[in-house]
XYZ file of C-alpha atoms in Angstrom:
681
model
C 0.062 0.214 0.163
C 1.626 3.082 -1.151
C 1.692 5.710 1.812
C 2.190 9.822 2.166
C 5.494 10.341 3.033
C 4.904 12.380 7.097
C 5.340 15.448 6.707
C 9.120 17.501 7.008
C 7.246 20.899 7.984
C 6.978 21.811 12.156
C 3.831 21.499 13.906
C 2.018 22.185 10.083
C -1.617 23.723 11.029
C -3.340 21.650 8.085
C -6.777 21.487 7.561
C -8.365 17.963 8.505
C -12.242 17.399 7.650
C -14.603 14.861 10.179
C -18.323 14.567 9.041
C -20.594 12.741 11.633
C -20.344 13.975 15.316
C -21.644 11.420 17.428
C -19.501 9.528 19.662
C -16.463 8.381 16.967
C -16.789 11.542 15.369
C -16.001 13.772 18.613
C -13.451 11.769 19.922
C -11.469 11.735 17.047
C -11.622 16.373 16.460
C -10.279 15.981 19.705
C -7.447 13.385 19.392
C -7.245 15.480 15.903
C -6.473 18.424 17.931
C -3.804 16.963 19.718
C -1.989 16.974 17.118
C -2.196 21.218 16.249
C -3.873 21.081 13.372
C -7.499 23.008 12.272
C -9.980 20.489 12.723
C -14.078 21.291 11.033
C -16.656 19.450 11.357
C -19.976 18.349 9.229
C -23.257 17.401 10.959
C -26.578 17.066 10.109
C -27.898 18.279 12.730
C -25.804 21.232 15.592
C -25.330 17.852 18.574
C -26.013 18.765 21.678
C -24.431 17.452 25.411
C -21.763 16.133 23.372
C -20.000 13.481 25.014
C -16.596 14.976 24.461
C -17.582 18.206 25.983
C -15.236 20.989 25.340
C -16.231 19.465 21.034
C -17.642 22.847 19.718
C -14.416 25.066 21.451
C -11.928 22.630 19.029
C -14.519 23.142 16.135
C -12.521 25.791 13.330
C -16.398 25.495 11.420
C -19.674 23.418 12.412
C -21.803 23.138 9.277
C -25.058 21.759 9.590
C -25.896 19.205 6.524
C -25.725 17.173 4.724
C -21.878 15.524 4.138
C -22.701 14.556 0.398
C -23.470 17.421 -1.141
C -21.171 19.142 -2.773
C -21.844 22.866 -1.420
C -21.421 21.409 1.975
C -18.508 20.203 1.673
C -17.530 23.187 -0.122
C -18.418 25.262 2.410
C -16.497 23.259 5.063
C -12.939 23.635 3.381
C -12.579 20.706 1.461
C -10.760 21.994 -1.783
C -7.705 22.505 1.092
C -8.520 19.619 3.051
C -5.387 17.492 4.080
C -7.940 14.611 4.914
C -11.585 14.005 5.329
C -12.930 11.075 8.085
C -16.383 10.104 7.109
C -17.218 9.094 10.129
C -20.804 8.585 10.871
C -23.597 5.530 11.785
C -24.695 5.355 7.975
C -22.105 3.246 5.226
C -23.836 4.351 2.205
C -23.820 8.278 3.584
C -20.286 7.741 4.227
C -19.192 6.279 0.824
C -21.303 8.714 -1.519
C -19.763 11.308 0.773
C -16.338 9.875 -0.168
C -17.471 9.364 -3.854
C -18.061 13.433 -4.049
C -14.951 14.306 -1.654
C -12.930 12.503 -4.105
C -15.106 14.603 -7.156
C -14.251 18.114 -5.418
C -10.591 17.206 -4.751
C -8.704 14.244 -6.286
C -5.685 15.119 -3.086
C -7.695 14.206 0.185
C -7.206 11.208 1.858
C -11.258 9.670 2.679
C -10.948 7.981 5.730
C -14.402 5.870 6.004
C -16.030 4.116 8.925
C -17.730 0.989 6.383
C -17.503 -2.528 7.148
C -18.451 -3.693 3.782
C -14.831 -4.991 3.180
C -14.847 -6.572 -0.165
C -16.079 -3.020 -1.190
C -13.183 -1.366 0.493
C -11.065 -3.141 -1.107
C -12.167 -2.506 -4.690
C -12.696 1.484 -3.040
C -8.810 1.521 -2.535
C -8.083 0.195 -5.823
C -10.002 2.759 -7.599
C -9.988 5.568 -6.257
C -6.831 5.653 -4.601
C -6.037 7.408 -1.138
C -8.172 5.463 0.584
C -9.164 3.291 3.984
C -11.510 2.493 5.531
C -12.116 0.579 8.713
C -15.100 -0.422 11.033
C -14.661 0.999 15.219
C -16.654 -2.551 15.959
C -13.167 -4.024 14.891
C -11.000 -2.052 16.283
C -12.133 -1.804 19.532
C -13.443 -5.843 19.975
C -9.390 -6.478 20.044
C -9.270 -4.240 23.081
C -11.631 -6.188 24.954
C -10.832 -9.487 23.587
C -7.726 -9.267 25.386
C -8.181 -8.093 28.920
C -10.623 -10.408 29.306
C -7.879 -13.673 28.481
C -7.322 -12.117 31.854
C -3.291 -13.505 30.563
C 0.561 -11.818 30.563
C -0.180 -11.308 26.814
C -1.902 -7.963 25.734
C -1.969 -7.709 22.241
C -1.757 -10.338 19.272
C -1.029 -9.406 15.408
C 0.461 -11.085 12.774
C 3.440 -10.352 10.388
C 4.627 -12.175 7.544
C 2.376 -14.794 8.517
C 3.985 -15.195 12.116
C 2.168 -14.362 14.760
C 3.578 -12.011 17.323
C 2.413 -11.827 21.383
C 3.067 -8.314 23.879
C 3.927 -9.997 26.971
C 3.652 -7.964 29.856
C 5.641 -10.574 32.363
C 6.268 -9.277 36.674
C 10.184 -11.067 37.136
C 9.722 -14.221 39.353
C 12.850 -15.709 40.806
C 12.220 -18.747 38.930
C 12.855 -17.085 35.881
C 16.457 -17.611 35.215
C 16.057 -16.183 31.620
C 15.723 -12.823 32.598
C 16.490 -12.401 36.618
C 19.316 -10.780 37.057
C 20.910 -9.626 33.530
C 21.070 -6.169 31.676
C 18.326 -5.765 30.260
C 19.517 -4.887 27.146
C 21.315 -8.535 26.417
C 17.440 -9.726 26.476
C 17.166 -8.071 22.700
C 17.089 -10.752 20.985
C 16.530 -12.281 17.139
C 13.037 -12.948 18.440
C 12.445 -10.742 21.269
C 12.685 -7.146 21.585
C 12.191 -5.310 25.233
C 9.382 -2.473 25.164
C 9.601 -1.628 28.906
C 11.246 -2.864 31.587
C 9.652 -1.071 35.338
C 11.047 -1.516 38.777
C 8.084 -2.180 41.549
C 8.593 0.902 43.393
C 8.611 2.729 40.283
C 6.110 4.336 38.310
C 4.574 2.913 34.588
C 6.669 4.260 31.684
C 5.144 7.399 29.707
C 6.986 6.207 26.231
C 8.895 3.439 25.053
C 12.511 3.783 24.808
C 12.466 4.657 28.571
C 14.128 2.281 30.368
C 18.049 2.379 31.575
C 19.293 -0.941 28.539
C 22.211 -0.881 31.561
C 19.453 -1.755 34.446
C 19.661 -5.707 35.994
C 15.894 -6.699 36.196
C 15.573 -8.318 39.557
C 12.000 -10.369 41.386
C 8.734 -8.340 40.759
C 10.340 -6.039 37.983
C 7.775 -5.448 34.959
C 9.081 -6.590 31.587
C 7.257 -5.860 28.373
C 8.859 -7.672 25.642
C 7.519 -8.895 21.678
C 8.541 -11.304 20.947
C 7.316 -14.438 17.952
C 4.634 -17.150 19.043
C 6.422 -19.830 16.859
C 3.775 -22.968 19.079
C 1.382 -20.387 19.846
C 0.004 -20.001 16.776
C -4.036 -20.718 17.045
C -4.109 -21.252 12.773
C -1.118 -24.031 12.755
C -3.882 -25.664 16.074
C -7.110 -25.759 14.068
C -4.838 -26.950 11.360
C -2.992 -29.628 12.729
C -6.726 -30.831 13.937
C -8.248 -30.116 10.703
C -5.885 -32.735 9.454
C -5.747 -35.408 12.600
C -9.519 -35.717 12.027
C -9.560 -35.791 8.483
C -7.076 -38.651 7.961
C -9.269 -41.785 6.267
C -8.661 -44.942 4.316
C -7.220 -43.488 0.778
C -4.349 -41.722 3.217
C -4.418 -45.175 5.041
C -3.542 -47.305 1.226
C -1.648 -44.616 -0.356
C 1.452 -45.380 0.374
C 1.554 -48.443 2.325
C 3.968 -51.074 1.858
C 4.874 -54.215 3.926
C 7.903 -52.055 6.709
C 4.907 -49.425 7.177
C 2.367 -51.645 7.771
C 1.790 -51.286 11.688
C 2.980 -47.325 11.113
C -0.241 -47.057 8.684
C -2.262 -48.526 11.029
C -1.122 -46.785 14.632
C -1.723 -43.626 12.460
C -5.359 -45.035 11.139
C -6.665 -45.995 14.718
C -5.238 -42.846 16.254
C -7.343 -41.269 13.844
C -10.150 -42.409 14.689
C -9.328 -42.597 18.620
C -9.272 -38.990 18.279
C -12.104 -38.469 16.043
C -14.740 -40.241 17.842
C -16.864 -40.174 21.145
C -16.312 -42.441 24.014
C -19.975 -44.736 22.449
C -18.686 -44.985 19.496
C -15.026 -46.151 20.668
C -17.034 -48.734 22.945
C -18.630 -49.737 19.959
C -15.686 -50.365 17.772
C -13.819 -51.938 19.544
C -16.759 -54.190 20.849
C -17.203 -55.334 17.200
C -13.818 -55.962 15.752
C -13.420 -58.846 19.466
C -17.300 -60.058 18.235
C -15.822 -60.811 14.542
C -12.391 -62.147 15.685
C -14.456 -64.045 18.493
C -16.541 -65.476 15.009
C -13.975 -66.217 13.338
C -12.333 -68.046 15.590
C -15.170 -70.267 16.257
C -15.934 -70.921 12.705
C -12.330 -72.233 12.838
C -12.836 -73.742 16.157
C -16.344 -75.759 15.161
C -14.666 -77.002 11.989
C -11.963 -78.738 13.756
C -13.829 -80.708 16.007
C -16.678 -81.461 14.293
C -15.194 -81.827 10.074
C -18.320 -83.241 8.823
C -20.419 -79.752 9.293
C -19.669 -77.201 6.306
C -18.601 -74.005 6.584
C -22.205 -72.161 6.132
C -23.247 -74.251 9.372
C -20.026 -73.021 11.000
C -21.171 -69.660 9.752
C -24.813 -69.905 11.361
C -24.112 -71.509 14.863
C -21.910 -68.742 15.567
C -23.797 -66.322 14.362
C -27.212 -68.188 16.752
C -24.965 -67.675 19.706
C -23.927 -63.931 19.856
C -26.833 -63.632 19.296
C -27.916 -64.915 23.057
C -28.657 -68.462 21.842
C -27.137 -70.044 23.744
C -29.488 -72.691 25.005
C -31.510 -73.011 21.661
C -28.601 -74.585 20.431
C -27.706 -76.603 22.562
C -30.865 -77.459 23.520
C -32.591 -79.102 21.110
C -30.702 -77.590 17.361
C -27.999 -80.254 16.540
C -25.172 -80.001 14.015
C -25.300 -83.736 11.334
C -22.782 -85.094 12.496
C -23.512 -84.838 16.389
C -26.908 -85.541 17.580
C -25.674 -84.126 21.098
C -23.177 -82.077 21.404
C -23.855 -81.395 24.518
C -22.968 -84.160 25.580
C -19.913 -84.824 23.111
C -18.884 -81.488 23.261
C -15.364 -80.552 25.621
C -15.709 -78.544 27.953
C -13.797 -76.112 27.094
C -15.321 -75.468 24.023
C -18.701 -75.682 25.875
C -17.517 -72.864 27.742
C -15.698 -70.620 24.838
C -19.442 -70.829 23.128
C -20.966 -69.667 27.041
C -18.439 -66.819 25.864
C -19.986 -65.604 22.564
C -23.438 -65.402 23.706
C -22.428 -63.069 27.169
C -19.918 -61.454 24.480
C -22.391 -61.672 21.642
C -25.316 -59.787 24.292
C -22.576 -56.948 26.113
C -22.041 -55.941 21.938
C -26.138 -55.516 21.096
C -26.021 -53.812 24.537
C -23.056 -51.288 23.803
C -25.754 -50.745 20.185
C -28.676 -50.049 21.597
C -26.584 -47.376 23.553
C -24.564 -45.894 20.628
C -28.178 -45.178 18.896
C -29.889 -43.681 22.153
C -27.007 -41.981 22.315
C -27.669 -40.283 18.602
C -31.535 -40.517 18.792
C -31.036 -37.839 22.344
C -28.059 -35.834 21.047
C -30.266 -35.594 17.415
C -33.579 -33.984 19.853
C -31.009 -32.200 21.930
C -29.938 -30.327 18.635
C -32.935 -29.971 17.527
C -34.439 -27.372 20.653
C -31.330 -26.338 21.415
C -27.735 -26.800 19.000
C -25.595 -24.624 21.691
C -23.076 -26.730 23.539
C -23.463 -25.969 27.070
C -22.416 -23.885 29.698
C -18.413 -24.420 30.528
C -17.739 -25.199 33.958
C -14.642 -23.362 34.519
C -12.230 -20.790 33.655
C -14.744 -19.815 31.253
C -15.115 -15.773 29.959
C -19.197 -14.337 30.533
C -19.196 -12.338 27.786
C -22.671 -9.260 28.738
C -24.644 -7.857 25.527
C -24.033 -9.916 22.492
C -24.664 -6.462 20.182
C -22.227 -6.409 17.534
C -19.637 -5.079 19.348
C -20.417 -8.516 22.035
C -20.085 -10.919 18.465
C -17.430 -10.001 17.228
C -15.375 -9.905 21.435
C -16.547 -13.613 21.000
C -15.837 -14.946 17.318
C -12.285 -14.092 18.818
C -11.912 -15.444 21.564
C -13.369 -18.555 19.667
C -10.650 -18.133 17.125
C -8.682 -18.265 20.808
C -10.119 -21.152 22.012
C -11.370 -19.871 24.733
C -14.448 -21.293 26.622
C -16.611 -18.735 27.017
C -20.943 -17.990 27.979
C -22.737 -14.939 26.449
C -25.441 -13.324 28.473
C -27.817 -11.486 26.471
C -31.200 -10.553 26.918
C -32.884 -11.549 23.171
C -32.253 -14.965 21.608
C -30.295 -15.092 18.586
C -30.041 -16.021 15.483
C -29.293 -20.263 15.244
C -26.479 -18.730 12.478
C -24.649 -16.367 14.916
C -22.353 -17.791 16.974
C -23.189 -21.663 17.015
C -20.378 -23.145 18.748
C -20.805 -20.366 21.557
C -23.299 -21.536 25.241
C -25.629 -18.815 25.359
C -28.558 -17.402 28.559
C -31.085 -15.519 27.496
C -33.424 -13.407 29.760
C -32.533 -11.408 32.469
C -28.567 -10.909 33.871
C -28.892 -11.128 37.476
C -30.721 -13.880 37.546
C -28.568 -15.363 33.864
C -25.402 -14.675 36.270
C -26.637 -17.615 38.847
C -26.813 -20.227 35.777
C -23.163 -19.841 33.468
C -21.110 -20.984 36.612
C -19.246 -17.895 37.536
C -18.072 -18.370 40.660
C -15.539 -20.342 38.879
C -15.419 -17.527 35.436
C -11.581 -16.557 34.479
C -13.568 -12.766 33.694
C -17.194 -11.172 32.798
C -16.923 -8.313 29.460
C -19.777 -5.777 29.704
C -20.285 -4.754 26.443
C -23.844 -3.400 26.703
C -24.711 0.500 25.241
C -25.541 1.830 28.623
C -22.833 2.895 30.830
C -24.905 2.589 33.759
C -26.447 -0.235 33.012
C -22.796 -1.728 32.277
C -21.431 -0.276 35.776
C -24.194 -1.843 37.771
C -23.701 -4.960 36.298
C -20.213 -5.312 36.990
C -20.600 -3.986 40.943
C -23.076 -6.595 40.554
C -20.844 -9.158 39.596
C -17.537 -8.907 41.872
C -20.070 -8.512 44.757
C -20.881 -11.999 43.520
C -16.792 -13.255 42.495
C -14.857 -10.520 43.470
C -11.899 -12.857 42.088
C -12.919 -12.186 38.438
C -11.739 -9.830 35.935
C -14.040 -7.157 35.501
C -13.472 -5.127 32.215
C -16.620 -2.922 31.498
C -17.267 -1.506 28.161
C -18.023 2.801 28.457
C -18.721 5.008 25.305
C -17.534 8.525 26.964
C -13.981 8.976 27.873
C -15.111 11.296 30.329
C -17.204 8.401 32.228
C -13.603 6.589 31.652
C -11.863 8.800 33.472
C -13.928 9.520 36.381
C -15.176 5.739 37.005
C -11.420 3.570 36.803
C -9.595 5.470 39.863
C -12.317 4.823 42.319
C -12.899 0.191 41.515
C -9.273 0.462 40.266
C -10.775 -4.173 40.584
C -11.831 -2.944 36.787
C -10.859 -2.552 33.895
C -13.005 0.430 32.160
C -12.147 0.802 28.013
C -14.151 3.237 25.815
C -14.284 1.457 22.348
C -14.595 5.343 20.789
C -11.568 6.381 22.001
C -9.847 3.690 20.632
C -11.071 3.716 17.669
C -10.203 7.123 17.310
C -6.846 6.998 17.776
C -6.766 4.528 14.469
C -8.566 7.131 12.055
C -7.154 9.972 13.616
C -3.532 8.608 12.759
C -5.163 7.221 8.933
C -5.828 10.874 8.833
C -1.892 11.730 7.900
C -1.234 8.970 6.619
C -0.475 5.800 8.988
C -1.589 2.960 7.776
C -2.316 1.246 11.266
C -3.087 -2.272 11.556
C -3.129 -3.283 14.919
C -3.430 -1.893 18.749
C -3.221 -3.287 22.446
C -3.619 -1.368 25.156
C -0.608 -0.363 27.703
C -0.541 1.305 30.654
C -3.334 3.044 30.021
C -1.861 4.204 26.412
C -2.860 3.227 23.043
C 0.768 1.243 21.156
C -0.404 1.179 17.201
C 0.948 -1.287 15.224
C 1.988 1.540 12.478
C 3.302 0.999 9.049
C 5.326 3.875 7.051
C 6.557 3.753 3.371
C 9.713 5.982 3.345
C 10.246 9.324 0.213
C 11.709 11.525 -0.157
C 11.689 14.614 1.902
C 10.101 13.057 5.311
C 11.079 13.017 8.691
C 12.559 9.408 8.483
C 14.188 9.699 5.349
C 17.633 8.889 6.586
C 17.857 8.289 9.932
C 19.404 5.268 11.485
C 17.305 2.392 13.235
C 18.335 3.676 16.061
C 17.607 6.987 16.176
C 14.151 6.752 15.142
C 13.926 4.014 17.943
C 15.208 6.847 20.896
C 14.505 10.239 19.320
C 10.681 9.247 18.736
C 10.095 6.810 21.373
C 8.994 3.786 19.028
C 10.039 0.169 18.499
C 10.855 -1.158 15.657
C 9.784 -5.243 14.892
C 9.406 -5.254 10.032
C 11.382 -3.592 7.830
C 11.499 -4.174 3.736
C 13.921 -3.097 2.150
C 13.413 -0.902 -0.890
C 13.397 -3.043 -4.130
C 14.179 -6.833 -2.183
C 12.042 -9.192 -1.607
C 13.266 -10.205 2.018
C 12.619 -8.648 5.409
C 13.981 -8.201 8.477
C 11.558 -9.349 11.596
C 13.188 -7.195 14.840
C 15.870 -5.759 13.335
C 18.828 -3.906 15.273
C 19.811 -0.914 14.753
C 22.729 0.776 12.544
C 20.377 0.052 9.844
C 19.498 3.128 7.758
C 16.907 4.339 6.187
C 16.618 5.411 2.255
C 14.097 6.323 -0.056
C 11.552 2.831 -0.551
C 12.309 1.274 2.604
C 9.096 0.706 4.345
C 8.662 0.048 8.370
C 6.864 -1.386 10.677
C 6.772 -0.277 14.392
C 5.130 0.307 17.789
C 4.020 3.626 18.511
C 2.183 5.518 21.263
C 0.252 8.638 19.635
C 2.443 10.396 20.814
C 5.295 9.248 18.840
C 3.249 9.739 15.887
C 2.617 12.958 16.422
C 6.201 13.633 16.202
C 6.933 12.020 13.444
C 4.279 13.397 11.770
C 6.283 16.941 12.800
C 9.765 15.844 12.203
C 9.914 16.509 16.015
C 12.941 14.522 17.768
C 14.213 14.549 21.080
C 16.768 16.002 22.539
C 20.533 14.240 21.547
C 21.787 14.421 25.469
C 24.513 11.799 25.609
C 28.247 11.766 23.938
C 30.779 8.300 24.639
C 33.492 9.716 25.937
C 36.621 7.419 24.276
C 39.937 6.522 27.519
C 42.450 5.193 25.096
C 42.991 1.331 22.903
C 44.603 -0.984 24.134
C 45.605 -2.862 20.953
C 46.544 -1.099 17.656
C 43.274 -3.191 16.115
C 41.301 -1.571 18.733
C 42.164 1.763 16.380
C 40.830 0.516 13.513
C 37.823 -1.905 15.006
C 36.788 1.553 17.159
C 36.502 3.401 14.538
C 34.425 0.925 12.190
C 31.915 0.725 15.545
C 32.002 4.528 15.429
C 30.684 5.063 12.359
C 28.091 1.469 12.337
C 26.295 2.988 15.850
C 26.699 6.800 14.800
C 26.396 7.202 11.332
C 29.115 8.838 10.384
C 32.311 8.614 7.459
C 35.208 6.473 8.513
C 37.465 8.991 7.887
C 36.173 11.572 10.600
C 36.070 8.513 12.834
C 39.553 7.108 12.048
C 40.080 11.187 12.804
C 38.766 9.996 16.320
C 39.982 7.767 17.345
C 44.080 8.991 16.342
C 43.408 12.374 18.762
C 42.700 9.995 21.786
C 42.177 10.084 25.088
C 38.689 12.929 23.948
C 35.054 13.193 23.981
C 33.225 12.389 19.861
C 32.034 15.894 19.242
C 28.575 14.325 18.075
C 25.542 14.138 20.685
C 23.594 10.405 20.658
C 20.770 9.724 22.361
C 20.852 7.345 25.578
C 20.997 3.711 24.370
C 23.085 5.280 21.023
C 25.208 5.904 23.356
C 25.176 2.659 25.867
C 25.484 0.521 22.281
C 28.463 2.394 21.427
C 30.268 2.083 24.924
C 29.714 -2.286 25.245
C 30.669 -2.228 21.766
C 34.461 -0.245 22.712
C 34.049 -2.603 25.614
C 34.793 -5.587 23.649
C 37.148 -4.688 20.695
C 39.838 -3.676 24.492
C 38.895 0.467 23.983
C 38.281 2.326 27.931
C 35.114 4.832 27.414
C 32.161 5.663 28.760
C 28.802 7.262 28.487
C 28.606 11.312 29.814
C 25.364 13.876 30.001
C 26.288 16.532 27.405
C 22.257 17.502 28.097
């Protein structure tokens, strides 16, 4: 996807237009103003009782009218707009307004609220500079992850690999991190986002942590890593593969050497894909068949004059419970009194056949009864039973609730839904559902053993009321409350610290606003009361990122680079190291907060307040290798670096970021150059 470059002017006073001042539109206005830009708005009615009270004062101009009308768009300044955010609650209005805006301004960036994924893709290809989001999908990930109550606070996929963001409190048994400097925890598959000690407050920036600090028990680490074997799609694939292993695959490529292995694989596949009664029936059927064949052979051996047909039917009579019939009057041709002349062991074997056959008939009855009961249950209620423990309870199965439930099912998380009305059978058919009054429903969902409860209703007060009631029933259960008002969230969260109060509109507005500046937001997650966005940049001439080292971008803008694409190359670098310089045509995916994206937009890098004092080089080779390390980490020319190394001791005359300076000192120390970090700010 082609992305417009970030502007290289400082704090541009661009004009942005927001169409639709419902909840999402109001939050978009508030977020855009944090970027210090001008914002106009269009709405069909003047806003009353704003969820974001300061919205009227934040707007340069408010036009009341239909945003699909060219005259209304022109009155709102569409001709000079950098981006237009079409966020009304009607998809048709948003798309029609996008057509009108593109006709009036061929260069305006279109940010559309729409859930028509295929249509949106076609519009993006034909209109250009077009992006569409559905707020429900954006915020659903945050609610789903919060409900899991695990260390994983974010999931997303890049280049077919599942990446997870982990928030971990260090334990004494954590040998991989306990007692080690933070910088040593960075690997090609792991990148540290933050490190906070027990006594310190959560960090406000991603790069505020000290790389040289030793990790202690009780510290909190937030890091991103590649979850190779945790990819849920692989689990589903393996499960489907096992269940689809059938006779054709058994017969394909079979040889005398692998016959035993093939039989074991076939049995394992069948055993894992059937319920218990069917497995017992299969075992009995195989046993009966073997006994039938053995009996035929034995009767033919003991009574050589009987034919195969008589032996076959005689055994069948025994298996069907006819022991008394056979030995009470039924006689073989060659032996008028089989009950007298038959050896005791063969007669006992015959009795065993009757008992085995009777048991097999009982199993068949059980199998038929189970099938009838199951079909009757599916006829009246096709939903599965309520989980017994460690499940998530979702209250309010509106569009957001259904999306959250679908995400949790993808993560194989047991859950149960509570809704005031019945859902269609096609809607989440694999989810247990309780219909009716919420207070009564909580007594039916095994709430005392639930992992968490997620309240996603459309009424803030009702969500809070049910949440407090649920906390009273089970204080140990995690509580996630949906809010449609950011101020309501800010006021409630400190009063009820055991609850996570998330405002869906505020979460989505961050993505819409960032997209308005040209960034491609791929995903987001919540960290220390901040929204961290997975954002893609395509570097172009004049871009604020062009010509910078990744280490400068990371420290200067407080972002974490996780994927780097070199221009005109097919390969990519996951968790790239810091010594790569960006050029036009390269692509970079980073984790960034809203403030970080603002700094990139304005080109405002944090000040470089550190440098490196080099005392001496202990060997002749250290001078040469030291110059190479300086070039690699600082980006200066090789001639300049050699000049500095030939005039020791001295302080490098270029300011660096703290992480840069510390990396350079560590690199110089390894090649026997004595150096230390100094503060020059």
